[in-house]
Amino acid sequence: MSTHEQVNEAVKGFEILPVAGRVGAEIRGISLQGNLAPEKVLAIREALLKYKVLFFREQHQLDDAGQEAFARVLGNPIAHPTVPIKSGTDYVLELDSNHGGRADSWHTDVTFVDAYPQASVLRAVVVPDAGGDTVWANTVAAYEHLPAELRQVVDSLWALHTNDYDYAAQRAQVSPEAKRHHKEVFVSTVYETEHPLVRVHPETGERSLVLGHFAKQIIGLSSADSAQFIALLQAHITKLENTVRWRWAAGDVVIWDNRATQHYAVNDYGDQHRIVRRVTVDGDVPVSIDGRKSVTRKKQPNDAITQAGA
């Protein structure tokens, strides 16, 4: 019996329902936990590689520890490089709308480091009555649907990614607390990393675009030309055909392949409260089409913050 047949035999009752045409699937009939059978873990991983984003409803059995335990079955969890973890946990990053936690700009998680996370596991704790959806974009589909001439251009280009970017310029609404959190916490250590615009996925061999709001400049282009070129490619990535949108309910869990997606938390819920908690799984250093690896060029304490606090 083949491995695929063994997986199918082991996961009877495990439904995979595509949500959008190019990205995303809902999985039903499984309770996420740290002691999942290997066959079910394999089935989840295969589905993740195919659909890029997986949605699980009503996972109320998971608390912070359970979420961390489940993340361990996917790989090695890692904490955020600059933002403190939630108290009492090892890896949980809490995004609380009352404390600046509104990720309302297109991005791939933590691309300002070289080996950015391979996957993220996000759990909804408190959700607004309306609004607060999250949207994901398939960066593999975006690359594949570029005009052939544009693909030839991007195949050889590299970009500088950094966490020290113009936070306010990326968002329509920015609270004073969010700006302060970005400056004093998120950029407490400044990173600069060079990534290829096109990386080769280490498991599928697919090519995907590596951009998002941490991409500051195309190497070899001026700031003005870089901004226009990045905007052009971002428009291709976030075309509606490449996206899937999820309406959260408390207890939902979403897993995404961070090597093949971008995401955006829709900030349309005003003063309503929203709390989601994320655990990321350690990734690999991206490799370009010609075999070169991403490189972190800068990692140092933010002198401006140090001097301000002196």
Tab-separated table of C-alpha atoms in Angstrom:
chain	number	residue	atom	x	y	z
A	1	MET	CA	0.000	0.000	0.000
A	2	SER	CA	1.364	3.429	-0.938
A	3	THR	CA	1.932	6.187	1.624
A	4	HIS	CA	-0.931	8.188	0.096
A	5	GLU	CA	-3.284	5.188	0.408
A	6	GLN	CA	-2.168	4.673	4.009
A	7	VAL	CA	-2.938	8.297	4.824
A	8	ASN	CA	-6.379	8.065	3.245
A	9	GLU	CA	-7.114	4.862	5.177
A	10	ALA	CA	-6.026	6.442	8.479
A	11	VAL	CA	-8.017	9.627	8.160
A	12	LYS	CA	-11.493	8.465	7.195
A	13	GLY	CA	-13.956	11.160	8.161
A	14	PHE	CA	-11.325	13.829	7.598
A	15	GLU	CA	-12.906	16.259	5.119
A	16	ILE	CA	-10.986	18.814	3.050
A	17	LEU	CA	-13.230	21.485	1.534
A	18	PRO	CA	-11.602	24.103	-0.731
A	19	VAL	CA	-12.698	27.630	0.199
A	20	ALA	CA	-11.406	29.655	-2.756
A	21	GLY	CA	-10.238	28.677	-6.219
A	22	ARG	CA	-6.488	29.243	-5.764
A	23	VAL	CA	-5.898	29.141	-2.010
A	24	GLY	CA	-7.385	27.879	1.220
A	25	ALA	CA	-9.313	24.835	2.449
A	26	GLU	CA	-11.414	24.081	5.495
A	27	ILE	CA	-10.670	20.818	7.274
A	28	ARG	CA	-13.441	19.097	9.203
A	29	GLY	CA	-13.503	16.029	11.378
A	30	ILE	CA	-10.286	16.525	13.318
A	31	SER	CA	-9.447	17.820	16.784
A	32	LEU	CA	-6.074	19.553	16.853
A	33	GLN	CA	-3.793	18.418	19.665
A	34	GLY	CA	-0.197	17.625	20.433
A	35	ASN	CA	-0.590	13.850	20.234
A	36	LEU	CA	-2.123	13.566	16.775
A	37	ALA	CA	-1.424	10.291	15.008
A	38	PRO	CA	1.486	10.590	12.557
A	39	GLU	CA	-0.824	9.741	9.662
A	40	LYS	CA	-3.080	12.698	10.487
A	41	VAL	CA	-0.085	15.022	10.840
A	42	LEU	CA	1.111	13.880	7.413
A	43	ALA	CA	-2.336	14.498	5.936
A	44	ILE	CA	-2.408	18.023	7.385
A	45	ARG	CA	1.062	18.765	6.044
A	46	GLU	CA	0.126	17.499	2.571
A	47	ALA	CA	-3.022	19.623	2.585
A	48	LEU	CA	-1.041	22.651	3.770
A	49	LEU	CA	1.417	22.322	0.892
A	50	LYS	CA	-1.445	22.035	-1.588
A	51	TYR	CA	-3.858	24.687	-0.286
A	52	LYS	CA	-1.355	27.010	1.522
A	53	VAL	CA	-3.947	27.969	4.201
A	54	LEU	CA	-6.004	25.557	6.326
A	55	PHE	CA	-9.038	26.502	8.415
A	56	PHE	CA	-10.276	24.531	11.443
A	57	ARG	CA	-13.534	25.447	13.184
A	58	GLU	CA	-14.444	25.005	16.852
A	59	GLN	CA	-11.074	24.006	18.298
A	60	HIS	CA	-12.186	25.059	21.786
A	61	GLN	CA	-10.106	22.302	23.384
A	62	LEU	CA	-6.941	24.316	22.685
A	63	ASP	CA	-5.533	26.679	25.277
A	64	ASP	CA	-2.124	28.359	25.003
A	65	ALA	CA	-0.263	25.208	26.043
A	66	GLY	CA	-2.336	23.078	23.686
A	67	GLN	CA	-1.651	25.434	20.811
A	68	GLU	CA	2.083	25.229	21.484
A	69	ALA	CA	1.883	21.436	21.719
A	70	PHE	CA	0.093	21.223	18.391
A	71	ALA	CA	2.642	23.541	16.752
A	72	ARG	CA	5.377	21.124	17.859
A	73	VAL	CA	3.915	18.365	15.688
A	74	LEU	CA	4.527	20.609	12.672
A	75	GLY	CA	8.126	21.516	13.585
A	76	ASN	CA	10.129	23.525	16.101
A	77	PRO	CA	8.188	26.507	17.522
A	78	ILE	CA	10.081	29.777	17.833
A	79	ALA	CA	9.354	33.034	19.607
A	80	HIS	CA	9.177	36.351	17.789
A	81	PRO	CA	12.682	37.873	17.506
A	82	THR	CA	11.721	41.233	19.070
A	83	VAL	CA	8.207	41.129	20.572
A	84	PRO	CA	7.914	39.537	24.058
A	85	ILE	CA	5.904	36.341	24.345
A	86	LYS	CA	2.664	36.144	26.280
A	87	SER	CA	3.294	35.660	29.994
A	88	GLY	CA	3.220	32.016	31.046
A	89	THR	CA	3.950	30.662	27.577
A	90	ASP	CA	7.057	29.621	25.680
A	91	TYR	CA	6.198	30.866	22.193
A	92	VAL	CA	2.763	32.530	22.046
A	93	LEU	CA	2.545	35.982	20.447
A	94	GLU	CA	-0.679	37.700	21.466
A	95	LEU	CA	-2.220	40.222	19.080
A	96	ASP	CA	-4.658	42.275	21.145
A	97	SER	CA	-6.490	45.087	19.356
A	98	ASN	CA	-6.598	47.077	22.604
A	99	HIS	CA	-2.797	47.159	22.648
A	100	GLY	CA	-1.876	47.882	19.052
A	101	GLY	CA	-2.260	44.341	17.737
A	102	ARG	CA	-3.787	45.126	14.336
A	103	ALA	CA	-1.724	43.625	11.500
A	104	ASP	CA	-3.550	45.590	8.804
A	105	SER	CA	-0.900	45.590	6.096
A	106	TRP	CA	0.035	42.870	3.601
A	107	HIS	CA	3.011	40.848	4.832
A	108	THR	CA	4.693	37.498	5.230
A	109	ASP	CA	5.657	36.921	8.857
A	110	VAL	CA	9.150	37.995	9.960
A	111	THR	CA	10.845	38.239	6.552
A	112	PHE	CA	13.307	40.704	8.069
A	113	VAL	CA	15.344	37.654	9.233
A	114	ASP	CA	16.908	35.062	6.952
A	115	ALA	CA	15.229	31.812	8.093
A	116	TYR	CA	11.764	33.271	8.619
A	117	PRO	CA	9.000	30.920	9.871
A	118	GLN	CA	7.816	28.104	7.647
A	119	ALA	CA	4.329	28.115	9.146
A	120	SER	CA	2.084	29.996	11.551
A	121	VAL	CA	-0.699	28.653	13.765
A	122	LEU	CA	-3.229	31.347	14.671
A	123	ARG	CA	-6.050	30.859	17.206
A	124	ALA	CA	-9.009	33.187	17.702
A	125	VAL	CA	-9.743	33.975	21.359
A	126	VAL	CA	-11.970	37.065	21.203
A	127	VAL	CA	-13.618	38.174	17.955
A	128	PRO	CA	-15.745	41.205	17.049
A	129	ASP	CA	-19.448	40.767	16.344
A	130	ALA	CA	-18.698	41.993	12.838
A	131	GLY	CA	-15.437	42.690	11.039
A	132	GLY	CA	-11.910	41.601	11.893
A	133	ASP	CA	-11.579	39.056	9.073
A	134	THR	CA	-8.163	37.946	7.832
A	135	VAL	CA	-7.246	37.636	4.153
A	136	TRP	CA	-4.465	35.484	2.724
A	137	ALA	CA	-2.836	35.662	-0.719
A	138	ASN	CA	-1.139	32.808	-2.550
A	139	THR	CA	2.309	34.067	-3.589
A	140	VAL	CA	2.928	30.938	-5.688
A	141	ALA	CA	-0.185	31.567	-7.782
A	142	ALA	CA	0.801	35.220	-8.035
A	143	TYR	CA	4.182	34.287	-9.506
A	144	GLU	CA	2.709	31.688	-11.842
A	145	HIS	CA	0.195	34.190	-13.240
A	146	LEU	CA	2.724	36.947	-13.903
A	147	PRO	CA	3.306	37.736	-17.594
A	148	ALA	CA	6.245	35.656	-18.821
A	149	GLU	CA	8.328	38.765	-19.510
A	150	LEU	CA	7.829	40.010	-15.935
A	151	ARG	CA	8.737	36.604	-14.504
A	152	GLN	CA	12.048	36.779	-16.361
A	153	VAL	CA	12.782	40.124	-14.702
A	154	VAL	CA	11.903	39.131	-11.127
A	155	ASP	CA	13.701	35.774	-11.297
A	156	SER	CA	17.085	37.429	-10.814
A	157	LEU	CA	16.203	40.304	-8.462
A	158	TRP	CA	16.767	40.606	-4.716
A	159	ALA	CA	15.193	42.862	-2.085
A	160	LEU	CA	16.215	44.290	1.260
A	161	HIS	CA	13.759	43.434	4.055
A	162	THR	CA	13.776	45.218	7.416
A	163	ASN	CA	11.598	45.651	10.498
A	164	ASP	CA	12.663	49.329	10.589
A	165	TYR	CA	10.164	50.610	8.041
A	166	ASP	CA	7.617	53.438	7.905
A	167	TYR	CA	4.868	51.823	9.960
A	168	ALA	CA	2.346	54.657	9.597
A	169	ALA	CA	2.774	54.880	5.817
A	170	GLN	CA	1.576	51.286	5.409
A	171	ARG	CA	-1.761	51.853	7.183
A	172	ALA	CA	-4.811	54.057	6.865
A	173	GLN	CA	-5.406	54.157	10.644
A	174	VAL	CA	-2.620	54.231	13.214
A	175	SER	CA	-3.180	54.786	16.939
A	176	PRO	CA	-0.507	56.520	19.054
A	177	GLU	CA	-0.137	53.325	21.093
A	178	ALA	CA	0.448	51.232	17.963
A	179	LYS	CA	3.110	53.644	16.720
A	180	ARG	CA	4.823	53.605	20.109
A	181	HIS	CA	4.717	49.784	20.281
A	182	HIS	CA	6.244	49.521	16.815
A	183	LYS	CA	9.063	51.931	17.669
A	184	GLU	CA	9.886	50.760	21.198
A	185	VAL	CA	9.204	47.017	20.956
A	186	PHE	CA	9.001	45.758	17.377
A	187	VAL	CA	12.135	47.671	16.321
A	188	SER	CA	14.042	47.196	19.592
A	189	THR	CA	16.565	45.287	17.484
A	190	VAL	CA	16.959	46.359	13.857
A	191	TYR	CA	17.292	43.641	11.225
A	192	GLU	CA	18.161	43.936	7.554
A	193	THR	CA	18.074	40.850	5.348
A	194	GLU	CA	18.495	40.290	1.626
A	195	HIS	CA	16.016	37.851	0.055
A	196	PRO	CA	15.505	36.829	-3.559
A	197	LEU	CA	12.261	38.174	-5.005
A	198	VAL	CA	11.575	34.588	-6.055
A	199	ARG	CA	12.313	31.697	-3.712
A	200	VAL	CA	12.106	27.982	-4.449
A	201	HIS	CA	9.893	26.148	-1.978
A	202	PRO	CA	12.009	23.491	-0.230
A	203	GLU	CA	9.228	20.876	-0.201
A	204	THR	CA	7.213	21.457	-3.381
A	205	GLY	CA	9.781	23.083	-5.660
A	206	GLU	CA	7.234	25.804	-6.463
A	207	ARG	CA	8.397	29.364	-7.003
A	208	SER	CA	6.868	32.138	-4.911
A	209	LEU	CA	7.242	35.900	-4.604
A	210	VAL	CA	8.888	37.170	-1.398
A	211	LEU	CA	7.670	40.673	-0.637
A	212	GLY	CA	5.192	42.301	1.793
A	213	HIS	CA	5.568	45.359	4.000
A	214	PHE	CA	9.032	44.409	5.289
A	215	ALA	CA	10.433	44.720	1.747
A	216	LYS	CA	12.110	48.129	1.720
A	217	GLN	CA	14.072	48.288	-1.525
A	218	ILE	CA	14.915	46.290	-4.629
A	219	ILE	CA	18.680	45.906	-4.619
A	220	GLY	CA	20.200	47.886	-7.481
A	221	LEU	CA	17.188	50.184	-7.900
A	222	SER	CA	16.597	53.625	-6.450
A	223	SER	CA	14.125	54.084	-3.605
A	224	ALA	CA	11.590	55.632	-5.979
A	225	ASP	CA	11.918	52.885	-8.600
A	226	SER	CA	11.853	50.229	-5.878
A	227	ALA	CA	8.613	51.581	-4.437
A	228	GLN	CA	6.913	51.503	-7.829
A	229	PHE	CA	8.186	48.018	-8.682
A	230	ILE	CA	7.199	46.597	-5.296
A	231	ALA	CA	3.747	48.171	-5.644
A	232	LEU	CA	3.383	46.575	-9.092
A	233	LEU	CA	4.216	43.104	-7.776
A	234	GLN	CA	2.099	43.529	-4.652
A	235	ALA	CA	-0.867	44.356	-6.885
A	236	HIS	CA	-0.367	41.015	-8.639
A	237	ILE	CA	-0.025	39.147	-5.338
A	238	THR	CA	-3.181	40.608	-3.814
A	239	LYS	CA	-5.456	40.259	-6.831
A	240	LEU	CA	-8.763	38.900	-5.556
A	241	GLU	CA	-8.289	35.724	-7.601
A	242	ASN	CA	-5.208	34.875	-5.494
A	243	THR	CA	-6.888	35.439	-2.122
A	244	VAL	CA	-9.126	33.819	0.466
A	245	ARG	CA	-10.965	35.639	3.280
A	246	TRP	CA	-11.926	34.090	6.602
A	247	ARG	CA	-14.678	35.213	8.969
A	248	TRP	CA	-13.418	34.314	12.430
A	249	ALA	CA	-15.335	32.708	15.274
A	250	ALA	CA	-13.851	32.170	18.725
A	251	GLY	CA	-12.086	28.802	18.746
A	252	ASP	CA	-11.119	28.855	15.079
A	253	VAL	CA	-7.538	27.900	14.215
A	254	VAL	CA	-5.831	28.741	10.932
A	255	ILE	CA	-2.509	27.333	9.742
A	256	TRP	CA	-0.686	28.822	6.783
A	257	ASP	CA	2.457	28.076	4.823
A	258	ASN	CA	4.400	31.275	5.495
A	259	ARG	CA	6.760	30.475	2.620
A	260	ALA	CA	3.959	30.680	0.059
A	261	THR	CA	1.540	33.331	1.339
A	262	GLN	CA	0.989	36.868	2.540
A	263	HIS	CA	-1.827	37.920	4.865
A	264	TYR	CA	-3.733	41.001	6.022
A	265	ALA	CA	-5.904	41.523	9.110
A	266	VAL	CA	-8.848	43.709	8.103
A	267	ASN	CA	-9.091	46.657	10.509
A	268	ASP	CA	-12.800	47.423	10.154
A	269	TYR	CA	-14.151	46.706	13.651
A	270	GLY	CA	-13.590	50.015	15.417
A	271	ASP	CA	-13.501	49.757	19.210
A	272	GLN	CA	-14.682	46.152	19.308
A	273	HIS	CA	-12.219	43.800	20.970
A	274	ARG	CA	-10.175	41.250	19.006
A	275	ILE	CA	-7.567	38.871	20.410
A	276	VAL	CA	-5.749	36.228	18.380
A	277	ARG	CA	-2.719	34.216	19.469
A	278	ARG	CA	0.004	32.974	17.166
A	279	VAL	CA	2.701	30.348	17.362
A	280	THR	CA	5.223	30.169	14.528
A	281	VAL	CA	7.259	27.179	13.385
A	282	ASP	CA	10.934	27.605	12.573
A	283	GLY	CA	11.764	27.884	8.892
A	284	ASP	CA	14.617	27.481	6.460
A	285	VAL	CA	16.787	30.042	4.694
A	286	PRO	CA	15.219	30.852	1.292
A	287	VAL	CA	17.060	29.756	-1.831
A	288	SER	CA	16.854	31.656	-5.114
A	289	ILE	CA	16.337	30.092	-8.526
A	290	ASP	CA	20.109	30.163	-9.107
A	291	GLY	CA	20.834	28.524	-5.742
A	292	ARG	CA	21.916	31.505	-3.637
A	293	LYS	CA	20.677	31.788	-0.060
A	294	SER	CA	19.200	34.773	1.766
A	295	VAL	CA	21.578	36.644	4.070
A	296	THR	CA	20.989	38.770	7.174
A	297	ARG	CA	23.255	41.809	6.808
A	298	LYS	CA	22.358	43.671	9.987
A	299	LYS	CA	21.213	42.759	13.485
A	300	GLN	CA	21.809	45.378	16.141
A	301	PRO	CA	20.056	47.161	19.009
A	302	ASN	CA	18.124	50.241	17.960
A	303	ASP	CA	20.430	53.062	19.049
A	304	ALA	CA	17.675	55.661	18.748
A	305	ILE	CA	15.588	53.824	21.346
A	306	THR	CA	18.586	53.273	23.620
A	307	GLN	CA	19.527	56.946	23.517
A	308	ALA	CA	15.941	58.078	24.092
A	309	GLY	CA	15.729	55.945	27.199
A	310	ALA	CA	19.078	57.150	28.569
